[in-house]
Short mmCIF file of C-alpha atoms in Angstrom, two decimals:
data_model
loop_
_atom_site.label_atom_id
_atom_site.label_comp_id
_atom_site.label_asym_id
_atom_site.label_seq_id
_atom_site.Cartn_x
_atom_site.Cartn_y
_atom_site.Cartn_z
CA MET A 1 0.00 0.00 0.00
CA ILE A 2 1.02 3.57 -0.66
CA HIS A 3 -0.71 6.01 1.67
CA PHE A 4 -1.51 9.59 0.75
CA ASP A 5 -2.14 11.53 3.90
CA ASN A 6 -3.74 14.88 3.16
CA VAL A 7 -1.31 15.52 0.30
CA SER A 8 -1.25 18.86 -1.45
CA LYS A 9 1.19 19.94 -4.10
CA TYR A 10 1.35 23.39 -5.58
CA TYR A 11 3.74 25.46 -7.59
CA ALA A 12 4.24 29.17 -7.13
CA THR A 13 3.37 30.92 -10.36
CA LYS A 14 3.02 34.58 -11.26
CA GLN A 15 -0.75 34.21 -10.89
CA GLY A 16 -0.48 32.74 -7.42
CA ARG A 17 -0.40 29.15 -6.27
CA HIS A 18 -1.12 26.57 -8.90
CA TYR A 19 -2.45 23.42 -7.28
CA VAL A 20 -1.65 20.07 -8.83
CA LEU A 21 -3.10 18.04 -5.97
CA LYS A 22 -5.28 19.32 -3.17
CA ASN A 23 -5.93 17.46 0.10
CA VAL A 24 -5.63 13.98 -1.35
CA ASN A 25 -6.33 11.07 0.99
CA LEU A 26 -5.91 7.70 -0.63
CA ALA A 27 -4.53 4.23 -0.09
CA LEU A 28 -3.09 2.89 -3.31
CA PRO A 29 -2.71 -0.89 -3.57
CA THR A 30 0.66 -2.20 -4.69
CA ASP A 31 -0.40 -5.69 -5.69
CA ARG A 32 -1.34 -4.77 -9.27
CA ASN A 33 -0.17 -2.57 -12.10
CA ILE A 34 -1.65 0.90 -12.11
CA ALA A 35 -1.98 3.27 -15.05
CA VAL A 36 -1.92 7.01 -14.34
CA LEU A 37 -4.29 8.91 -16.64
CA GLY A 38 -4.68 12.59 -17.32
CA PRO A 39 -4.04 15.17 -20.04
CA ASN A 40 -0.80 17.13 -20.42
CA GLY A 41 0.09 19.41 -17.56
CA VAL A 42 -2.31 17.91 -15.06
CA GLY A 43 0.47 16.58 -12.85
CA LYS A 44 1.15 12.97 -13.84
CA SER A 45 4.91 13.40 -13.84
CA THR A 46 4.80 15.36 -10.60
CA LEU A 47 2.83 12.54 -9.02
CA ILE A 48 5.32 9.95 -10.25
CA ARG A 49 8.22 12.06 -9.01
CA MET A 50 6.64 12.40 -5.58
CA LEU A 51 6.08 8.65 -5.41
CA GLY A 52 9.72 8.12 -6.32
CA GLY A 53 11.07 10.52 -3.72
CA ALA A 54 12.47 12.93 -6.29
CA ASP A 55 10.00 15.62 -5.29
CA PHE A 56 8.01 16.28 -2.14
CA PRO A 57 4.42 17.28 -1.39
CA SER A 58 3.95 20.89 -0.33
CA LYS A 59 1.75 19.62 2.48
CA GLY A 60 0.96 16.20 3.84
CA GLU A 61 2.84 12.96 3.45
CA ILE A 62 3.18 10.01 1.13
CA THR A 63 4.25 6.90 3.00
CA SER A 64 4.85 3.31 2.03
CA GLU A 65 6.48 0.20 3.37
CA GLN A 66 7.26 -0.93 -0.15
CA LYS A 67 10.47 -0.43 -2.06
CA ILE A 68 9.63 2.05 -4.78
CA SER A 69 12.02 2.75 -7.66
CA TRP A 70 13.09 6.18 -8.77
CA PRO A 71 10.97 7.62 -11.59
CA LEU A 72 12.11 6.17 -14.89
CA GLY A 73 11.63 8.79 -17.51
CA LEU A 74 13.30 10.91 -20.10
CA GLN A 75 13.69 14.01 -17.98
CA GLY A 76 15.99 13.64 -15.05
CA GLY A 77 17.75 10.58 -13.82
CA LEU A 78 20.57 10.85 -16.28
CA GLN A 79 23.03 13.71 -15.89
CA GLY A 80 23.69 15.14 -19.37
CA THR A 81 27.35 15.98 -18.87
CA MET A 82 28.20 12.45 -17.76
CA SER A 83 28.37 9.44 -20.06
CA ALA A 84 25.94 6.56 -19.63
CA ARG A 85 28.72 4.55 -18.05
CA GLU A 86 29.39 7.28 -15.48
CA ASN A 87 25.69 7.56 -14.77
CA VAL A 88 25.44 3.83 -14.19
CA ARG A 89 28.49 3.92 -11.97
CA PHE A 90 26.97 6.76 -9.99
CA VAL A 91 23.68 4.96 -9.42
CA ALA A 92 25.50 1.78 -8.43
CA ARG A 93 27.59 3.72 -5.92
CA ILE A 94 24.71 5.52 -4.24
CA HIS A 95 23.08 2.13 -3.75
CA GLY A 96 26.13 0.93 -1.93
CA TYR A 97 27.79 -1.26 -4.58
CA LYS A 98 31.56 -1.17 -4.37
CA ASN A 99 32.31 -3.08 -7.55
CA THR A 100 30.45 -1.36 -10.37
CA LYS A 101 32.04 -3.10 -13.38
CA PRO A 102 29.56 -6.00 -13.77
CA ILE A 103 26.63 -3.60 -13.52
CA GLU A 104 28.11 -1.29 -16.16
CA GLN A 105 28.48 -4.31 -18.43
CA LEU A 106 24.89 -5.44 -17.88
CA VAL A 107 23.48 -2.02 -18.71
CA ALA A 108 25.73 -1.69 -21.75
CA ASP A 109 24.56 -5.07 -22.99
CA PHE A 110 20.94 -4.19 -22.46
CA ALA A 111 21.10 -0.69 -23.96
CA GLU A 112 22.99 -1.73 -27.10
CA ILE A 113 24.05 1.80 -27.94
CA GLY A 114 27.62 0.82 -28.79
CA LYS A 115 30.37 3.36 -28.42
CA PHE A 116 27.88 6.05 -27.36
CA PHE A 117 27.82 4.37 -23.98
CA ASN A 118 30.98 6.34 -23.22
CA GLU A 119 29.77 9.64 -24.68
CA PRO A 120 27.94 12.34 -22.69
CA VAL A 121 24.22 11.60 -22.29
CA LYS A 122 23.29 15.03 -23.70
CA THR A 123 24.42 13.81 -27.13
CA TYR A 124 21.88 10.94 -27.08
CA SER A 125 18.57 10.72 -28.89
CA SER A 126 15.51 10.19 -26.68
CA GLY A 127 15.37 6.55 -27.72
CA MET A 128 18.93 6.00 -26.59
CA LYS A 129 18.20 7.71 -23.29
CA ALA A 130 15.21 5.44 -22.79
CA ARG A 131 17.37 2.38 -23.40
CA VAL A 132 19.91 3.46 -20.80
CA ALA A 133 17.28 4.57 -18.27
CA PHE A 134 15.46 1.28 -18.60
CA GLY A 135 18.59 -0.85 -18.61
CA LEU A 136 19.72 0.92 -15.47
CA THR A 137 16.82 -0.32 -13.36
CA MET A 138 16.83 -3.72 -14.90
CA ALA A 139 20.50 -4.46 -14.51
CA PHE A 140 20.40 -4.05 -10.77
CA ASP A 141 18.58 -6.62 -8.82
CA PHE A 142 17.02 -4.14 -6.48
CA ASP A 143 13.87 -6.14 -5.90
CA PHE A 144 11.73 -3.08 -6.27
CA ASP A 145 8.16 -3.73 -5.26
CA VAL A 146 6.99 -0.89 -7.45
CA LEU A 147 8.57 0.41 -10.63
CA LEU A 148 7.64 3.94 -11.69
CA ILE A 149 7.60 4.50 -15.44
CA ASP A 150 6.97 7.90 -16.98
CA GLU A 151 6.36 7.62 -20.73
CA LEU A 152 9.39 5.58 -21.53
CA GLY A 153 7.90 3.22 -24.09
CA ALA A 154 6.82 5.85 -26.58
CA VAL A 155 10.29 6.62 -27.91
CA GLY A 156 11.71 3.12 -28.22
CA ASP A 157 12.02 1.19 -31.46
CA ALA A 158 10.45 -2.24 -31.99
CA ASN A 159 13.54 -4.08 -30.86
CA PHE A 160 13.77 -2.16 -27.60
CA ARG A 161 10.06 -2.51 -26.88
CA HIS A 162 10.24 -6.20 -27.39
CA LYS A 163 13.18 -6.50 -25.07
CA SER A 164 11.80 -4.31 -22.30
CA GLU A 165 8.42 -6.06 -22.39
CA ALA A 166 10.08 -9.44 -22.05
CA LEU A 167 12.08 -8.17 -19.10
CA LEU A 168 9.06 -6.66 -17.41
CA LYS A 169 7.12 -9.91 -17.83
CA GLU A 170 9.92 -11.75 -16.15
CA LYS A 171 9.71 -9.40 -13.18
CA TYR A 172 5.91 -9.11 -13.05
CA GLU A 173 5.69 -11.64 -10.26
CA LYS A 174 7.55 -9.47 -7.82
CA THR A 175 7.58 -6.01 -9.28
CA LYS A 176 4.42 -4.05 -9.99
CA LEU A 177 4.22 -0.99 -12.20
CA ILE A 178 2.84 2.48 -11.85
CA MET A 179 3.02 3.91 -15.32
CA VAL A 180 2.24 7.06 -17.24
CA SER A 181 1.58 6.79 -20.94
CA HIS A 182 -0.62 8.42 -23.53
CA SER A 183 -0.99 5.20 -25.43
CA MET A 184 -4.15 3.49 -24.20
CA GLY A 185 -3.09 0.29 -25.91
CA GLU A 186 0.10 0.15 -23.88
CA LEU A 187 -1.78 0.87 -20.67
CA ARG A 188 -4.43 -1.78 -21.39
CA LYS A 189 -1.73 -4.31 -22.11
CA ASN A 190 0.26 -3.67 -18.92
CA CYS A 191 -2.12 -2.45 -16.25
CA GLN A 192 -5.10 -3.83 -14.39
CA ALA A 193 -6.06 -0.72 -12.45
CA GLY A 194 -6.17 2.98 -13.21
CA LEU A 195 -5.67 6.28 -11.44
CA VAL A 196 -7.24 9.37 -13.00
CA ILE A 197 -6.22 12.88 -11.99
CA ILE A 198 -9.38 15.00 -11.89
CA ASN A 199 -9.95 18.35 -10.21
CA GLN A 200 -6.67 18.22 -8.30
CA ASN A 201 -7.64 14.90 -6.85
CA LEU A 202 -6.81 11.26 -7.53
CA LYS A 203 -9.53 8.81 -8.51
CA TYR A 204 -8.64 5.18 -8.21
CA HIS A 205 -10.38 2.58 -10.36
CA ALA A 206 -9.83 -1.09 -9.67
CA ASP A 207 -10.59 -1.75 -13.32
CA ILE A 208 -8.53 -0.14 -16.06
CA GLU A 209 -11.51 0.04 -18.45
CA SER A 210 -13.59 2.12 -16.06
CA ALA A 211 -10.60 4.40 -15.50
CA ILE A 212 -10.19 4.92 -19.23
CA LYS A 213 -13.93 5.54 -19.52
CA GLU A 214 -13.83 8.23 -16.86
CA TYR A 215 -10.79 9.79 -18.48
CA ASN A 216 -12.57 9.87 -21.83
CA GLU A 217 -15.76 11.33 -20.38
CA HIS A 218 -13.95 13.98 -18.45
CA TYR A 219 -11.18 15.05 -20.76
CA VAL A 220 -11.67 13.85 -24.32
CA THR A 221 -13.79 16.05 -26.53
CA THR A 222 -14.88 14.48 -29.77
CA ASN A 223 -16.36 16.49 -32.54
CA MET B 1 23.63 -10.72 -7.89
CA ILE B 2 24.26 -9.16 -4.53
CA LYS B 3 21.27 -8.07 -2.56
CA VAL B 4 21.00 -4.56 -1.23
CA GLN B 5 20.89 -4.63 2.54
CA LYS B 6 19.24 -2.06 4.74
CA ARG B 7 21.66 0.77 5.34
CA THR B 8 21.71 3.49 7.95
CA ALA B 9 21.14 7.11 6.94
CA LEU B 10 24.82 7.82 7.51
CA GLN B 11 25.93 4.95 5.28
CA ILE B 12 23.62 6.14 2.51
CA MET B 13 24.93 9.68 2.81
CA SER B 14 28.57 8.65 2.73
CA ALA B 15 27.94 6.41 -0.28
CA THR B 16 26.24 9.34 -2.01
CA VAL B 17 29.02 11.78 -1.19
CA HIS B 18 31.56 9.24 -2.41
CA ALA B 19 29.69 8.80 -5.70
CA LEU B 20 29.42 12.57 -6.13
CA LEU B 21 33.09 12.97 -5.26
CA MET B 22 34.09 10.60 -8.03
CA ARG B 23 31.86 12.46 -10.45
CA GLU B 24 32.96 15.95 -9.39
CA LEU B 25 36.67 15.23 -9.42
CA LYS B 26 36.34 14.56 -13.11
CA THR B 27 34.74 17.89 -13.87
CA ARG B 28 36.86 19.85 -11.43
CA PHE B 29 40.22 18.56 -12.56
CA GLY B 30 39.30 17.51 -16.07
CA ALA B 31 39.25 14.08 -17.59
CA ASN B 32 42.98 14.31 -18.37
CA ARG B 33 43.86 15.48 -14.86
CA LEU B 34 45.38 18.73 -16.17
CA GLY B 35 43.33 20.51 -13.53
CA TYR B 36 45.64 19.26 -10.78
CA PHE B 37 48.44 21.13 -12.49
CA TRP B 38 46.41 24.36 -12.74
CA ALA B 39 45.35 24.16 -9.11
CA ILE B 40 49.01 24.57 -8.19
CA ALA B 41 50.22 26.63 -11.13
CA GLU B 42 47.64 29.38 -10.75
CA PRO B 43 48.56 30.64 -7.25
CA VAL B 44 52.25 30.04 -7.93
CA ALA B 45 52.14 32.12 -11.10
CA GLN B 46 50.21 34.87 -9.38
CA ALA B 47 52.56 35.03 -6.40
CA SER B 48 55.62 34.88 -8.66
CA VAL B 49 54.47 37.82 -10.77
CA MET B 50 53.71 39.84 -7.65
CA ALA B 51 57.00 38.86 -6.04
CA LEU B 52 58.83 39.88 -9.20
CA ILE B 53 57.13 43.28 -9.25
CA PHE B 54 57.91 43.83 -5.57
CA THR B 55 61.54 42.79 -6.09
CA LEU B 56 61.91 45.13 -9.05
CA LEU B 57 60.49 47.92 -6.89
CA GLY B 58 63.28 47.14 -4.47
CA ARG B 59 61.36 45.29 -1.79
CA THR B 60 62.53 41.78 -1.00
CA SER B 61 61.11 41.29 2.46
CA VAL B 62 58.33 42.45 4.77
CA SER B 63 59.30 42.64 8.46
CA GLY B 64 62.03 40.10 7.80
CA ILE B 65 59.72 37.74 5.88
CA PRO B 66 60.77 36.81 2.32
CA ILE B 67 58.36 38.47 -0.09
CA ALA B 68 57.29 35.24 -1.86
CA LEU B 69 56.35 33.56 1.40
CA PHE B 70 54.57 36.70 2.56
CA LEU B 71 52.50 36.73 -0.64
CA PHE B 72 51.65 33.03 -0.54
CA THR B 73 50.22 33.31 2.97
CA GLY B 74 47.82 35.91 1.61
CA ILE B 75 47.06 34.64 -1.87
CA LEU B 76 46.32 31.02 -0.96
CA PRO B 77 43.60 31.65 1.66
CA PHE B 78 42.06 34.36 -0.50
CA LYS B 79 41.96 32.07 -3.54
CA PHE B 80 40.40 29.34 -1.43
CA PHE B 81 37.72 31.71 -0.22
CA SER B 82 36.90 33.25 -3.59
CA LYS B 83 36.86 29.86 -5.31
CA LEU B 84 34.85 27.90 -2.75
CA ILE B 85 31.89 30.29 -2.62
CA PRO B 86 30.92 30.18 -6.32
CA GLN B 87 31.61 26.43 -6.30
CA ILE B 88 29.06 25.98 -3.51
CA GLY B 89 26.69 28.38 -5.23
CA ALA B 90 26.68 26.31 -8.43
CA ALA B 91 26.76 22.90 -6.72
CA VAL B 92 23.02 22.32 -6.69
CA ASN B 93 22.37 23.30 -10.30
CA ALA B 94 25.27 21.23 -11.60
CA ASN B 95 23.84 18.07 -10.07
CA LYS B 96 20.13 18.67 -10.40
CA ALA B 97 19.38 15.64 -12.59
CA LEU B 98 20.81 13.38 -9.90
CA PHE B 99 18.23 14.47 -7.32
CA THR B 100 15.90 12.03 -9.11
CA TYR B 101 17.38 9.38 -6.87
CA ARG B 102 15.95 9.57 -3.40
CA GLN B 103 19.37 9.00 -1.86
CA VAL B 104 20.68 12.28 -3.23
CA THR B 105 19.62 15.49 -1.49
CA ALA B 106 20.62 19.08 -2.11
CA ILE B 107 23.20 19.20 0.68
CA ASP B 108 25.22 16.27 -0.72
CA PRO B 109 26.83 18.09 -3.68
CA ILE B 110 27.63 20.96 -1.32
CA ILE B 111 29.41 18.69 1.16
CA THR B 112 31.24 17.14 -1.78
CA ARG B 113 32.49 20.44 -3.16
CA VAL B 114 33.53 21.71 0.27
CA LEU B 115 35.58 18.53 0.70
CA ILE B 116 37.22 18.85 -2.72
CA GLU B 117 38.12 22.53 -2.35
CA THR B 118 39.38 22.15 1.22
CA VAL B 119 41.58 19.18 0.45
CA THR B 120 42.89 20.92 -2.69
CA PHE B 121 43.67 24.02 -0.62
CA ILE B 122 45.58 22.03 1.99
CA VAL B 123 47.49 19.99 -0.59
CA VAL B 124 48.45 23.07 -2.62
CA TYR B 125 49.48 24.93 0.55
CA VAL B 126 51.68 22.04 1.73
CA LEU B 127 53.15 21.46 -1.73
CA ILE B 128 54.11 25.09 -2.18
CA LEU B 129 55.62 25.35 1.30
CA GLY B 130 57.45 22.06 0.73
CA THR B 131 58.93 23.34 -2.51
CA MET B 132 60.00 26.56 -0.81
CA ALA B 133 61.60 24.61 2.04
CA TRP B 134 63.49 22.61 -0.55
CA LEU B 135 64.66 25.90 -2.09
CA GLY B 136 66.05 26.86 1.30
CA PHE B 137 63.36 29.10 2.80
CA GLU B 138 62.34 28.93 6.43
CA VAL B 139 58.73 27.77 6.04
CA LEU B 140 57.63 26.18 9.30
CA PRO B 141 54.66 28.07 10.77
CA ASP B 142 55.33 29.57 14.20
CA ASP B 143 51.91 28.71 15.61
CA LEU B 144 50.36 25.93 13.56
CA LEU B 145 47.25 25.67 15.69
CA ALA B 146 46.40 29.36 15.26
CA LEU B 147 47.03 29.05 11.50
CA LEU B 148 44.65 26.11 11.30
CA ALA B 149 42.10 28.01 13.37
CA ALA B 150 42.26 30.95 10.98
CA CYS B 151 41.77 28.59 8.02
CA PHE B 152 38.86 26.90 9.76
CA ILE B 153 37.14 30.22 10.44
CA LEU B 154 37.69 31.19 6.82
CA LEU B 155 36.14 27.90 5.72
CA THR B 156 33.11 28.35 7.98
CA MET B 157 32.56 31.85 6.67
CA ALA B 158 32.90 30.71 3.05
CA VAL B 159 30.45 27.84 3.51
CA GLY B 160 27.88 30.20 5.06
CA ILE B 161 28.20 32.75 2.27
CA GLY B 162 28.26 29.96 -0.31
CA LEU B 163 24.96 28.56 0.99
CA LEU B 164 23.43 32.03 0.85
CA LEU B 165 24.66 32.43 -2.73
CA CYS B 166 23.21 29.03 -3.59
CA CYS B 167 19.78 30.18 -2.35
CA ALA B 168 20.11 33.58 -4.03
CA ILE B 169 20.77 31.90 -7.39
CA THR B 170 17.37 30.18 -7.27
CA TYR B 171 15.72 33.60 -7.17
CA TRP B 172 18.15 35.47 -9.38
CA PRO B 173 20.63 33.53 -11.51
CA ASP B 174 22.90 36.56 -12.01
CA ALA B 175 23.82 36.55 -8.31
CA THR B 176 27.07 34.78 -9.25
CA LYS B 177 28.08 37.72 -11.44
CA LEU B 178 27.38 40.17 -8.65
CA PHE B 179 29.49 38.06 -6.31
CA ALA B 180 32.39 38.01 -8.81
CA MET B 181 32.10 41.79 -9.11
CA ILE B 182 32.37 42.18 -5.34
CA MET B 183 35.28 39.76 -5.07
CA SER B 184 37.59 41.42 -7.61
CA PRO B 185 38.24 44.62 -5.60
CA MET B 186 38.39 42.48 -2.46
CA PHE B 187 41.70 41.13 -3.69
CA PHE B 188 43.23 44.58 -3.28
CA ILE B 189 41.62 45.62 0.00
CA SER B 190 42.06 42.38 1.93
CA GLY B 191 45.71 42.79 2.84
CA ILE B 192 47.12 40.23 0.46
CA LEU B 193 49.90 42.36 -1.01
CA TYR B 194 50.50 44.31 2.20
CA CYS B 195 49.88 44.07 5.91
CA ALA B 196 48.40 46.33 8.55
CA THR B 197 51.75 47.67 9.79
CA MET B 198 52.39 49.11 6.31
CA ILE B 199 49.23 51.26 6.55
CA PRO B 200 49.28 54.51 8.54
CA GLU B 201 47.30 54.04 11.74
CA GLN B 202 44.70 56.71 10.98
CA TYR B 203 43.56 54.73 7.91
CA TRP B 204 43.06 51.38 9.66
CA TYR B 205 39.36 52.03 9.96
CA LEU B 206 39.15 51.69 6.16
CA PHE B 207 40.23 48.04 6.46
CA SER B 208 39.07 46.89 9.86
CA TRP B 209 35.48 46.17 8.72
CA ASN B 210 36.74 43.44 6.37
CA PRO B 211 36.76 39.97 7.95
CA ILE B 212 39.04 38.59 5.21
CA PHE B 213 41.59 41.29 6.02
CA HIS B 214 41.41 40.21 9.66
CA LEU B 215 41.84 36.54 8.79
CA ILE B 216 44.86 37.11 6.58
CA GLU B 217 46.37 39.31 9.29
CA LEU B 218 45.72 36.61 11.89
CA SER B 219 47.15 33.84 9.74
CA ARG B 220 50.32 35.84 9.12
CA ASP B 221 50.56 36.56 12.81
CA ALA B 222 50.31 32.82 13.40
CA PHE B 223 52.75 31.98 10.66
CA PHE B 224 55.62 34.39 11.30
CA VAL B 225 57.38 34.98 14.61
CA SER B 226 58.46 38.42 13.49
CA TYR B 227 54.99 39.67 12.64
CA THR B 228 52.40 40.74 15.19
CA THR B 229 49.13 42.05 13.83
CA PRO B 230 47.82 45.30 15.29
CA ILE B 231 44.31 44.77 13.86
CA GLY B 232 43.42 41.07 13.57
CA ASP B 233 40.63 40.20 15.99
CA TRP B 234 39.64 36.57 16.67
CA TYR B 235 36.31 37.56 18.21
CA PHE B 236 35.25 39.60 15.23
CA VAL B 237 36.04 36.90 12.65
CA SER B 238 34.46 34.17 14.76
CA PHE B 239 31.33 36.27 15.08
CA VAL B 240 31.15 36.89 11.33
CA ALA B 241 31.77 33.20 10.59
CA LEU B 242 29.13 31.99 13.04
CA THR B 243 26.60 34.50 11.73
CA SER B 244 27.19 33.58 8.12
CA ILE B 245 27.05 29.82 8.67
CA ALA B 246 23.87 30.17 10.74
CA LEU B 247 22.17 32.37 8.15
CA GLY B 248 23.41 30.15 5.34
CA LEU B 249 22.08 26.95 6.88
CA MET B 250 18.75 28.56 7.73
CA ALA B 251 18.30 29.95 4.23
CA PHE B 252 19.25 26.58 2.77
CA ARG B 253 16.71 24.79 4.91
CA ILE B 254 13.92 27.24 4.13
CA ASN B 255 14.57 27.11 0.40
CA ARG B 256 15.06 23.34 0.13
CA GLN B 257 11.94 22.96 -2.03
CA ARG B 258 13.33 25.37 -4.60
CA PHE B 259 16.37 23.23 -5.30
CA ILE B 260 14.50 20.23 -6.67
CA ASN B 261 12.39 21.91 -9.31
#
């Protein structure tokens, strides 16, 4: 379970406080995969970042007994001036690994970006970044209970998708996902439950289809 | 694969600082390690040029102290101070992407940079003095403890101001430029090229407000038997250092949310 205890998150803007979440109280189950739904700018990434401990609520607390990964996404996580190898080494070190060589090798093998593995990350395409970001979590055996994924699949090529899906399947037993994506197909394929961000609040649906339905009713205008 | 065991907060922090240290050393000293050379060459070159000018003007010693040694004892602490503050100021922004990992917090890159600059300062200081001893100068400090105390107070002051600069940058990115503008005249009014006894007494009040002037005076007093500072005041510099570190830490704590976005 992930507990939201009166969580509010706002950003200071020129027009005053902009609330992303307001007084959210929720217990989110961690025994199934959850899709996070909402249009651009509604706070999906912020939510994922708060779950991953990269950002903090302005008020209230998010607590969990589970081991939650850092947010896997294209922004953040990889320092642009460092090469992928240095990034991997860094992450291994902060997790207390002394010998980082085998981990570097695992990520390099997974990412398959060749000599670019030793070039600064800022020279990478988004697909290459996704490969490294994904390989990074997969190479470690962290035993995360929950893996946070923020629109990582969208930029990968067929080969990478195939590979990452196979890896995720292998870990499904132990590791559950909380994922953000704008591709409903991808969400349907991976997730059983849904979380819709509406009116600065979180609405949990035990069934992904009802979550997608609410999202469509509330946000999608067809004409 | 090895399993990750539960670690204490201190273990996590030291692992993080170690990882940041490895990363920062590369950027600070360059991938080809040429930076280590510059760390030593820069103050040496500066002191040599100054010493040459002073020698050509006909001055080879200050109260019995060889001019080169006299200059080093001023230039090195000043360089340390003026280098550390912008380094701390930029520490958070340079490592922002790494805050994605919950182990890394805003204070970690700051601790890392303070460590790097302090160790560099000590190493450069010892290396230069060692070389001068080898050249035949008398380089042993008269009162080592007082010299270390002066350096420690300087460090405390620099960390406090650095933290304040770090917060100021989140509101106004040009704060670094303003700081650089303030620091360039400071080089000439902080008693690096001269000492208090060379200034007529009625003008002391023009210098006595400046804590860096005090610290350089105090460290020369500690270093040389033949020099006794008429101005340097331990209470004043300690007060300034304590105030700045307290304000710096408070501002850093209050603004901690601003560093992650």
